[in-house]
Amino acid sequence: MSSSKPAWSERELPAFFRQWRTDWKDEDLSPDNYLDFEGGLRFVLAAAWLFCPETVQYRGCVILKERFSQGTVDDWFTNLGDDRRRIEAAAKITVEVSDEEDGSYGPTVTIWTSPAISTSG
């Protein structure tokens, strides 16, 4: 029989946030409070733009709007057939998020694009 209680993850707050909360002597402060205190809303908006970029759906592929060129994508289809995985990989940004090894700063965000994919196979 399944339980009707929610299952919560035990995600730990970043070390810099815990230290900030301790410095303010208020363990009830939340990440929302941090944004208000530190004027962080502009950074959240920038991150939202990076993690949720505008996309174009074309010929069954999802491609970043800023990297979309109909002629180029049509050429990729001509040379790669229906290999949508390779076509999409050529025009996407990859975002990797990882924790600092010592936990001292918070997550590291790495943003990169795939190298040009050869259309010759």
Short mmCIF file of N, CA, C and O in Angstrom, two decimals:
data_model
loop_
_atom_site.label_atom_id
_atom_site.label_comp_id
_atom_site.label_asym_id
_atom_site.label_seq_id
_atom_site.Cartn_x
_atom_site.Cartn_y
_atom_site.Cartn_z
N MET A 1 0.85 -1.17 0.00
CA MET A 1 0.00 0.00 0.00
C MET A 1 0.90 1.24 0.00
O MET A 1 1.85 1.33 0.75
N SER A 2 0.59 2.20 -0.84
CA SER A 2 1.40 3.41 -0.91
C SER A 2 0.98 4.42 0.15
O SER A 2 -0.16 4.48 0.56
N SER A 3 1.95 5.20 0.57
CA SER A 3 1.71 6.21 1.59
C SER A 3 1.19 7.48 0.93
O SER A 3 1.58 7.83 -0.17
N SER A 4 0.31 8.21 1.63
CA SER A 4 -0.20 9.46 1.09
C SER A 4 0.61 10.65 1.59
O SER A 4 0.28 11.78 1.31
N LYS A 5 1.69 10.38 2.33
CA LYS A 5 2.54 11.45 2.83
C LYS A 5 3.57 11.82 1.75
O LYS A 5 4.06 10.96 1.04
N PRO A 6 3.89 13.11 1.66
CA PRO A 6 4.90 13.50 0.67
C PRO A 6 6.28 13.00 1.07
O PRO A 6 6.58 12.83 2.24
N ALA A 7 7.09 12.75 0.07
CA ALA A 7 8.47 12.34 0.30
C ALA A 7 9.36 13.56 0.02
O ALA A 7 9.37 14.07 -1.10
N TRP A 8 10.07 14.03 1.02
CA TRP A 8 10.90 15.22 0.88
C TRP A 8 12.34 14.82 0.67
O TRP A 8 12.85 13.90 1.29
N SER A 9 13.01 15.53 -0.18
CA SER A 9 14.44 15.29 -0.36
C SER A 9 15.18 16.01 0.77
O SER A 9 14.68 16.96 1.35
N GLU A 10 16.35 15.56 1.06
CA GLU A 10 17.15 16.16 2.12
C GLU A 10 18.23 17.04 1.48
O GLU A 10 19.40 16.91 1.77
N ARG A 11 17.82 17.94 0.62
CA ARG A 11 18.76 18.82 -0.06
C ARG A 11 19.29 19.84 0.94
O ARG A 11 18.54 20.55 1.59
N GLU A 12 20.60 19.92 1.03
CA GLU A 12 21.24 20.81 1.98
C GLU A 12 21.44 22.19 1.34
O GLU A 12 21.79 22.30 0.17
N LEU A 13 21.22 23.23 2.13
CA LEU A 13 21.45 24.59 1.64
C LEU A 13 22.95 24.82 1.44
O LEU A 13 23.76 24.27 2.18
N PRO A 14 23.33 25.65 0.47
CA PRO A 14 24.76 25.91 0.22
C PRO A 14 25.43 26.55 1.44
O PRO A 14 24.79 27.29 2.21
N ALA A 15 26.71 26.30 1.59
CA ALA A 15 27.47 26.79 2.74
C ALA A 15 27.43 28.31 2.84
O ALA A 15 27.28 28.85 3.94
N PHE A 16 27.55 29.02 1.71
CA PHE A 16 27.54 30.49 1.78
C PHE A 16 26.21 31.01 2.32
O PHE A 16 26.18 31.99 3.05
N PHE A 17 25.10 30.33 1.98
CA PHE A 17 23.80 30.75 2.48
C PHE A 17 23.66 30.48 3.98
O PHE A 17 23.19 31.33 4.74
N ARG A 18 24.11 29.31 4.42
CA ARG A 18 24.05 28.98 5.84
C ARG A 18 24.87 29.99 6.65
O ARG A 18 24.46 30.42 7.72
N GLN A 19 26.04 30.36 6.11
CA GLN A 19 26.88 31.34 6.80
C GLN A 19 26.19 32.70 6.86
O GLN A 19 26.22 33.38 7.87
N TRP A 20 25.56 33.11 5.76
CA TRP A 20 24.85 34.38 5.72
C TRP A 20 23.74 34.41 6.78
O TRP A 20 23.57 35.39 7.50
N ARG A 21 23.01 33.32 6.88
CA ARG A 21 21.92 33.21 7.86
C ARG A 21 22.47 33.29 9.28
O ARG A 21 21.90 33.97 10.13
N THR A 22 23.61 32.63 9.52
CA THR A 22 24.24 32.68 10.84
C THR A 22 24.71 34.10 11.14
O THR A 22 24.54 34.60 12.26
N ASP A 23 25.31 34.76 10.16
CA ASP A 23 25.77 36.14 10.35
C ASP A 23 24.62 37.08 10.74
O ASP A 23 24.81 38.01 11.52
N TRP A 24 23.44 36.82 10.21
CA TRP A 24 22.27 37.63 10.54
C TRP A 24 21.59 37.16 11.84
O TRP A 24 20.62 37.74 12.27
N LYS A 25 22.09 36.07 12.40
CA LYS A 25 21.56 35.51 13.65
C LYS A 25 20.07 35.20 13.55
O LYS A 25 19.29 35.47 14.45
N ASP A 26 19.70 34.63 12.40
CA ASP A 26 18.29 34.28 12.17
C ASP A 26 18.24 33.02 11.30
O ASP A 26 18.29 33.09 10.08
N GLU A 27 18.13 31.87 11.93
CA GLU A 27 18.12 30.60 11.22
C GLU A 27 16.82 30.36 10.44
O GLU A 27 16.71 29.40 9.68
N ASP A 28 15.83 31.24 10.61
CA ASP A 28 14.57 31.10 9.87
C ASP A 28 14.61 31.79 8.51
O ASP A 28 13.66 31.67 7.73
N LEU A 29 15.68 32.51 8.21
CA LEU A 29 15.77 33.17 6.91
C LEU A 29 15.81 32.12 5.80
O LEU A 29 16.46 31.08 5.92
N SER A 30 15.12 32.42 4.72
CA SER A 30 15.02 31.48 3.59
C SER A 30 15.79 32.04 2.39
O SER A 30 16.19 33.21 2.37
N PRO A 31 15.98 31.22 1.36
CA PRO A 31 16.60 31.74 0.14
C PRO A 31 15.85 32.94 -0.44
O PRO A 31 16.46 33.84 -1.01
N ASP A 32 14.53 32.98 -0.28
CA ASP A 32 13.77 34.16 -0.73
C ASP A 32 14.24 35.41 -0.01
O ASP A 32 14.37 36.47 -0.62
N ASN A 33 14.48 35.31 1.29
CA ASN A 33 14.98 36.45 2.06
C ASN A 33 16.34 36.89 1.54
O ASN A 33 16.64 38.08 1.47
N TYR A 34 17.18 35.93 1.19
CA TYR A 34 18.52 36.24 0.69
C TYR A 34 18.42 37.10 -0.57
O TYR A 34 19.15 38.08 -0.72
N LEU A 35 17.50 36.74 -1.45
CA LEU A 35 17.33 37.53 -2.68
C LEU A 35 16.92 38.95 -2.36
O LEU A 35 17.40 39.90 -2.97
N ASP A 36 16.03 39.12 -1.39
CA ASP A 36 15.59 40.46 -1.01
C ASP A 36 16.72 41.26 -0.37
O ASP A 36 16.92 42.43 -0.67
N PHE A 37 17.47 40.63 0.55
CA PHE A 37 18.55 41.32 1.25
C PHE A 37 19.69 41.68 0.32
O PHE A 37 20.28 42.74 0.43
N GLU A 38 20.05 40.81 -0.57
CA GLU A 38 21.24 40.98 -1.38
C GLU A 38 20.96 41.58 -2.76
O GLU A 38 21.87 41.68 -3.57
N GLY A 39 19.72 41.94 -3.03
CA GLY A 39 19.41 42.49 -4.35
C GLY A 39 19.66 41.48 -5.46
O GLY A 39 20.07 41.85 -6.56
N GLY A 40 19.44 40.20 -5.16
CA GLY A 40 19.79 39.14 -6.08
C GLY A 40 18.80 38.88 -7.20
O GLY A 40 19.05 38.04 -8.05
N LEU A 41 17.69 39.62 -7.22
CA LEU A 41 16.69 39.34 -8.25
C LEU A 41 17.26 39.48 -9.65
O LEU A 41 16.96 38.68 -10.53
N ARG A 42 18.14 40.43 -9.88
CA ARG A 42 18.72 40.60 -11.22
C ARG A 42 19.52 39.37 -11.63
O ARG A 42 19.56 38.99 -12.79
N PHE A 43 20.16 38.71 -10.64
CA PHE A 43 20.92 37.50 -10.95
C PHE A 43 19.99 36.32 -11.25
O PHE A 43 20.29 35.49 -12.11
N VAL A 44 18.88 36.27 -10.55
CA VAL A 44 17.90 35.21 -10.81
C VAL A 44 17.33 35.37 -12.21
O VAL A 44 17.18 34.39 -12.94
N LEU A 45 17.03 36.58 -12.59
CA LEU A 45 16.50 36.82 -13.94
C LEU A 45 17.52 36.45 -15.01
O LEU A 45 17.17 35.86 -16.03
N ALA A 46 18.78 36.77 -14.77
CA ALA A 46 19.83 36.39 -15.72
C ALA A 46 19.95 34.88 -15.81
O ALA A 46 20.08 34.32 -16.90
N ALA A 47 19.89 34.19 -14.67
CA ALA A 47 19.97 32.73 -14.67
C ALA A 47 18.76 32.13 -15.39
O ALA A 47 18.90 31.16 -16.14
N ALA A 48 17.59 32.70 -15.17
CA ALA A 48 16.39 32.20 -15.86
C ALA A 48 16.56 32.32 -17.37
O ALA A 48 16.18 31.42 -18.12
N TRP A 49 17.15 33.41 -17.81
CA TRP A 49 17.39 33.59 -19.24
C TRP A 49 18.36 32.53 -19.76
O TRP A 49 18.16 31.96 -20.83
N LEU A 50 19.40 32.21 -18.97
CA LEU A 50 20.37 31.20 -19.40
C LEU A 50 19.78 29.80 -19.41
O LEU A 50 20.03 29.01 -20.32
N PHE A 51 18.99 29.47 -18.37
CA PHE A 51 18.48 28.11 -18.25
C PHE A 51 17.19 27.87 -19.03
O PHE A 51 16.81 26.73 -19.25
N CYS A 52 16.53 28.94 -19.45
CA CYS A 52 15.29 28.81 -20.23
C CYS A 52 15.36 29.72 -21.45
O CYS A 52 14.59 30.67 -21.59
N PRO A 53 16.28 29.46 -22.35
CA PRO A 53 16.45 30.34 -23.51
C PRO A 53 15.31 30.17 -24.51
O PRO A 53 14.58 29.18 -24.48
N GLU A 54 15.18 31.15 -25.38
CA GLU A 54 14.18 31.05 -26.45
C GLU A 54 14.61 29.98 -27.43
O GLU A 54 15.80 29.87 -27.77
N THR A 55 13.65 29.19 -27.88
CA THR A 55 13.94 28.12 -28.82
C THR A 55 13.03 28.21 -30.04
O THR A 55 11.99 28.86 -30.01
N VAL A 56 13.44 27.53 -31.08
CA VAL A 56 12.66 27.41 -32.31
C VAL A 56 12.43 25.93 -32.54
O VAL A 56 13.36 25.12 -32.41
N GLN A 57 11.20 25.56 -32.87
CA GLN A 57 10.92 24.17 -33.23
C GLN A 57 10.82 24.13 -34.75
O GLN A 57 9.99 24.82 -35.35
N TYR A 58 11.70 23.34 -35.36
CA TYR A 58 11.77 23.30 -36.82
C TYR A 58 12.10 21.89 -37.27
O TYR A 58 13.07 21.29 -36.81
N ARG A 59 11.24 21.34 -38.11
CA ARG A 59 11.43 20.00 -38.68
C ARG A 59 11.67 18.94 -37.60
O ARG A 59 12.50 18.05 -37.75
N GLY A 60 10.94 19.08 -36.49
CA GLY A 60 11.03 18.09 -35.42
C GLY A 60 12.20 18.27 -34.48
O GLY A 60 12.41 17.46 -33.59
N CYS A 61 12.96 19.33 -34.64
CA CYS A 61 14.09 19.62 -33.75
C CYS A 61 13.79 20.86 -32.92
O CYS A 61 13.03 21.73 -33.34
N VAL A 62 14.39 20.92 -31.75
CA VAL A 62 14.32 22.11 -30.91
C VAL A 62 15.71 22.73 -30.92
O VAL A 62 16.68 22.09 -30.51
N ILE A 63 15.79 23.98 -31.39
CA ILE A 63 17.07 24.65 -31.60
C ILE A 63 17.02 26.02 -30.93
O ILE A 63 15.99 26.69 -30.96
N LEU A 64 18.15 26.43 -30.35
CA LEU A 64 18.22 27.75 -29.76
C LEU A 64 17.93 28.81 -30.81
O LEU A 64 18.50 28.79 -31.91
N LYS A 65 17.07 29.76 -30.46
CA LYS A 65 16.69 30.81 -31.40
C LYS A 65 17.92 31.59 -31.87
O LYS A 65 18.05 31.88 -33.06
N GLU A 66 18.82 31.91 -30.95
CA GLU A 66 19.98 32.72 -31.33
C GLU A 66 20.95 31.99 -32.24
O GLU A 66 21.81 32.60 -32.87
N ARG A 67 20.84 30.66 -32.32
CA ARG A 67 21.74 29.89 -33.19
C ARG A 67 21.01 29.32 -34.40
O ARG A 67 21.58 28.55 -35.17
N PHE A 68 19.73 29.70 -34.57
CA PHE A 68 18.92 29.12 -35.65
C PHE A 68 19.13 29.87 -36.95
O PHE A 68 19.04 31.09 -37.02
N SER A 69 19.40 29.12 -37.99
CA SER A 69 19.43 29.62 -39.36
C SER A 69 18.77 28.55 -40.21
O SER A 69 19.25 27.41 -40.27
N GLN A 70 17.65 28.89 -40.82
CA GLN A 70 16.89 27.89 -41.57
C GLN A 70 17.75 27.24 -42.64
O GLN A 70 17.74 26.01 -42.80
N GLY A 71 18.54 28.02 -43.36
CA GLY A 71 19.38 27.45 -44.41
C GLY A 71 20.40 26.46 -43.86
O GLY A 71 20.63 25.39 -44.45
N THR A 72 21.03 26.81 -42.73
CA THR A 72 22.01 25.92 -42.13
C THR A 72 21.37 24.62 -41.67
O THR A 72 21.90 23.53 -41.92
N VAL A 73 20.22 24.73 -41.01
CA VAL A 73 19.54 23.51 -40.53
C VAL A 73 19.09 22.66 -41.71
O VAL A 73 19.23 21.44 -41.69
N ASP A 74 18.60 23.29 -42.77
CA ASP A 74 18.22 22.53 -43.96
C ASP A 74 19.43 21.80 -44.55
O ASP A 74 19.33 20.64 -44.97
N ASP A 75 20.60 22.47 -44.54
CA ASP A 75 21.82 21.81 -45.02
C ASP A 75 22.17 20.60 -44.15
O ASP A 75 22.58 19.55 -44.66
N TRP A 76 22.02 20.75 -42.82
CA TRP A 76 22.30 19.62 -41.92
C TRP A 76 21.38 18.45 -42.22
O TRP A 76 21.81 17.31 -42.22
N PHE A 77 20.10 18.74 -42.50
CA PHE A 77 19.17 17.66 -42.83
C PHE A 77 19.58 16.99 -44.15
O PHE A 77 19.49 15.77 -44.28
N THR A 78 20.04 17.78 -45.10
CA THR A 78 20.48 17.22 -46.38
C THR A 78 21.66 16.28 -46.16
O THR A 78 21.71 15.17 -46.71
N ASN A 79 22.62 16.70 -45.35
CA ASN A 79 23.84 15.93 -45.15
C ASN A 79 23.73 14.83 -44.09
O ASN A 79 24.44 13.84 -44.18
N LEU A 80 22.87 15.03 -43.10
CA LEU A 80 22.77 14.05 -42.00
C LEU A 80 21.49 13.22 -42.04
O LEU A 80 21.28 12.38 -41.17
N GLY A 81 20.65 13.45 -43.02
CA GLY A 81 19.39 12.70 -43.09
C GLY A 81 18.50 13.08 -41.92
O GLY A 81 18.34 14.25 -41.61
N ASP A 82 17.94 12.09 -41.29
CA ASP A 82 17.04 12.35 -40.16
C ASP A 82 17.72 12.17 -38.81
O ASP A 82 17.05 11.88 -37.82
N ASP A 83 19.01 12.35 -38.73
CA ASP A 83 19.73 12.19 -37.46
C ASP A 83 19.54 13.46 -36.62
O ASP A 83 20.44 14.29 -36.50
N ARG A 84 18.34 13.60 -36.06
CA ARG A 84 17.98 14.80 -35.31
C ARG A 84 18.88 15.02 -34.09
O ARG A 84 19.13 16.14 -33.69
N ARG A 85 19.38 13.95 -33.50
CA ARG A 85 20.26 14.07 -32.34
C ARG A 85 21.50 14.88 -32.72
O ARG A 85 21.89 15.81 -32.02
N ARG A 86 22.12 14.55 -33.83
CA ARG A 86 23.33 15.28 -34.27
C ARG A 86 22.99 16.70 -34.72
O ARG A 86 23.75 17.63 -34.47
N ILE A 87 21.84 16.87 -35.34
CA ILE A 87 21.42 18.20 -35.80
C ILE A 87 21.18 19.11 -34.60
O ILE A 87 21.67 20.23 -34.55
N GLU A 88 20.45 18.61 -33.60
CA GLU A 88 20.19 19.41 -32.41
C GLU A 88 21.48 19.69 -31.63
O GLU A 88 21.66 20.78 -31.10
N ALA A 89 22.37 18.72 -31.57
CA ALA A 89 23.62 18.90 -30.82
C ALA A 89 24.45 20.03 -31.40
O ALA A 89 25.17 20.72 -30.67
N ALA A 90 24.35 20.25 -32.69
CA ALA A 90 25.14 21.30 -33.32
C ALA A 90 24.64 22.70 -32.96
O ALA A 90 25.37 23.66 -33.09
N ALA A 91 23.42 22.79 -32.49
CA ALA A 91 22.83 24.11 -32.25
C ALA A 91 22.29 24.30 -30.85
O ALA A 91 21.40 25.09 -30.62
N LYS A 92 22.85 23.57 -29.89
CA LYS A 92 22.38 23.70 -28.51
C LYS A 92 23.50 24.12 -27.59
O LYS A 92 24.67 23.91 -27.85
N ILE A 93 23.08 24.68 -26.47
CA ILE A 93 24.02 25.00 -25.39
C ILE A 93 23.82 23.96 -24.31
O ILE A 93 22.69 23.61 -23.97
N THR A 94 24.91 23.46 -23.75
CA THR A 94 24.85 22.51 -22.65
C THR A 94 25.18 23.24 -21.36
O THR A 94 26.12 24.02 -21.31
N VAL A 95 24.38 22.99 -20.33
CA VAL A 95 24.60 23.60 -19.02
C VAL A 95 24.85 22.49 -18.02
O VAL A 95 24.07 21.55 -17.93
N GLU A 96 25.96 22.59 -17.31
CA GLU A 96 26.28 21.63 -16.25
C GLU A 96 26.35 22.37 -14.93
O GLU A 96 26.99 23.42 -14.83
N VAL A 97 25.69 21.83 -13.91
CA VAL A 97 25.70 22.42 -12.57
C VAL A 97 26.29 21.40 -11.63
O VAL A 97 25.84 20.25 -11.59
N SER A 98 27.31 21.80 -10.86
CA SER A 98 27.92 20.88 -9.90
C SER A 98 28.27 21.63 -8.63
O SER A 98 28.44 22.86 -8.64
N ASP A 99 28.37 20.91 -7.53
CA ASP A 99 28.74 21.51 -6.26
C ASP A 99 30.25 21.68 -6.20
O ASP A 99 31.00 20.92 -6.80
N GLU A 100 30.69 22.69 -5.46
CA GLU A 100 32.11 22.85 -5.19
C GLU A 100 32.54 21.66 -4.34
O GLU A 100 31.80 21.19 -3.49
N GLU A 101 33.74 21.16 -4.58
CA GLU A 101 34.22 19.98 -3.86
C GLU A 101 34.26 20.20 -2.35
O GLU A 101 33.93 19.31 -1.59
N ASP A 102 34.64 21.39 -1.91
CA ASP A 102 34.74 21.63 -0.46
C ASP A 102 33.47 22.26 0.11
O ASP A 102 33.38 22.50 1.30
N GLY A 103 32.47 22.54 -0.74
CA GLY A 103 31.21 23.10 -0.28
C GLY A 103 31.30 24.55 0.18
O GLY A 103 30.37 25.07 0.78
N SER A 104 32.39 25.22 -0.12
CA SER A 104 32.61 26.55 0.43
C SER A 104 31.87 27.66 -0.30
O SER A 104 31.61 28.71 0.27
N TYR A 105 31.55 27.46 -1.54
CA TYR A 105 31.00 28.58 -2.30
C TYR A 105 29.59 28.34 -2.80
O TYR A 105 28.79 29.24 -2.86
N GLY A 106 29.26 27.19 -3.19
CA GLY A 106 27.96 26.92 -3.80
C GLY A 106 28.16 26.24 -5.14
O GLY A 106 29.26 25.79 -5.44
N PRO A 107 27.13 26.18 -5.93
CA PRO A 107 27.25 25.44 -7.19
C PRO A 107 28.11 26.15 -8.21
O PRO A 107 28.23 27.37 -8.21
N THR A 108 28.73 25.36 -9.07
CA THR A 108 29.47 25.86 -10.21
C THR A 108 28.61 25.61 -11.44
O THR A 108 28.10 24.51 -11.63
N VAL A 109 28.43 26.62 -12.26
CA VAL A 109 27.65 26.49 -13.48
C VAL A 109 28.60 26.63 -14.66
O VAL A 109 29.32 27.62 -14.77
N THR A 110 28.62 25.63 -15.53
CA THR A 110 29.44 25.64 -16.72
C THR A 110 28.52 25.61 -17.93
O THR A 110 27.66 24.74 -18.02
N ILE A 111 28.69 26.56 -18.82
CA ILE A 111 27.86 26.64 -20.02
C ILE A 111 28.77 26.52 -21.22
O ILE A 111 29.77 27.23 -21.33
N TRP A 112 28.45 25.60 -22.13
CA TRP A 112 29.27 25.39 -23.31
C TRP A 112 28.43 24.94 -24.49
O TRP A 112 27.31 24.49 -24.31
N THR A 113 28.97 25.15 -25.67
CA THR A 113 28.29 24.68 -26.87
C THR A 113 29.08 23.53 -27.44
O THR A 113 30.27 23.38 -27.19
N SER A 114 28.41 22.71 -28.21
CA SER A 114 29.07 21.59 -28.84
C SER A 114 30.00 22.10 -29.93
O SER A 114 29.72 23.11 -30.57
N PRO A 115 31.10 21.40 -30.17
CA PRO A 115 31.94 21.79 -31.31
C PRO A 115 31.18 21.55 -32.61
O PRO A 115 30.19 20.81 -32.63
N ALA A 116 31.61 22.18 -33.63
CA ALA A 116 30.96 22.00 -34.93
C ALA A 116 30.94 20.52 -35.29
O ALA A 116 31.94 19.82 -35.13
N ILE A 117 29.82 20.06 -35.77
CA ILE A 117 29.68 18.67 -36.15
C ILE A 117 29.88 18.54 -37.64
O ILE A 117 29.28 19.25 -38.43
N SER A 118 30.73 17.64 -38.01
CA SER A 118 31.00 17.43 -39.42
C SER A 118 29.76 16.88 -40.10
O SER A 118 29.12 15.98 -39.60
N THR A 119 29.42 17.44 -41.23
CA THR A 119 28.27 16.94 -41.97
C THR A 119 28.66 15.82 -42.93
O THR A 119 27.82 15.28 -43.64
N SER A 120 29.94 15.44 -42.91
CA SER A 120 30.37 14.38 -43.81
C SER A 120 30.28 13.00 -43.17
O SER A 120 30.62 12.01 -43.80
N GLY A 121 29.78 12.94 -41.91
CA GLY A 121 29.58 11.65 -41.29
C GLY A 121 30.61 11.39 -40.30
O GLY A 121 30.74 10.83 -39.38
#
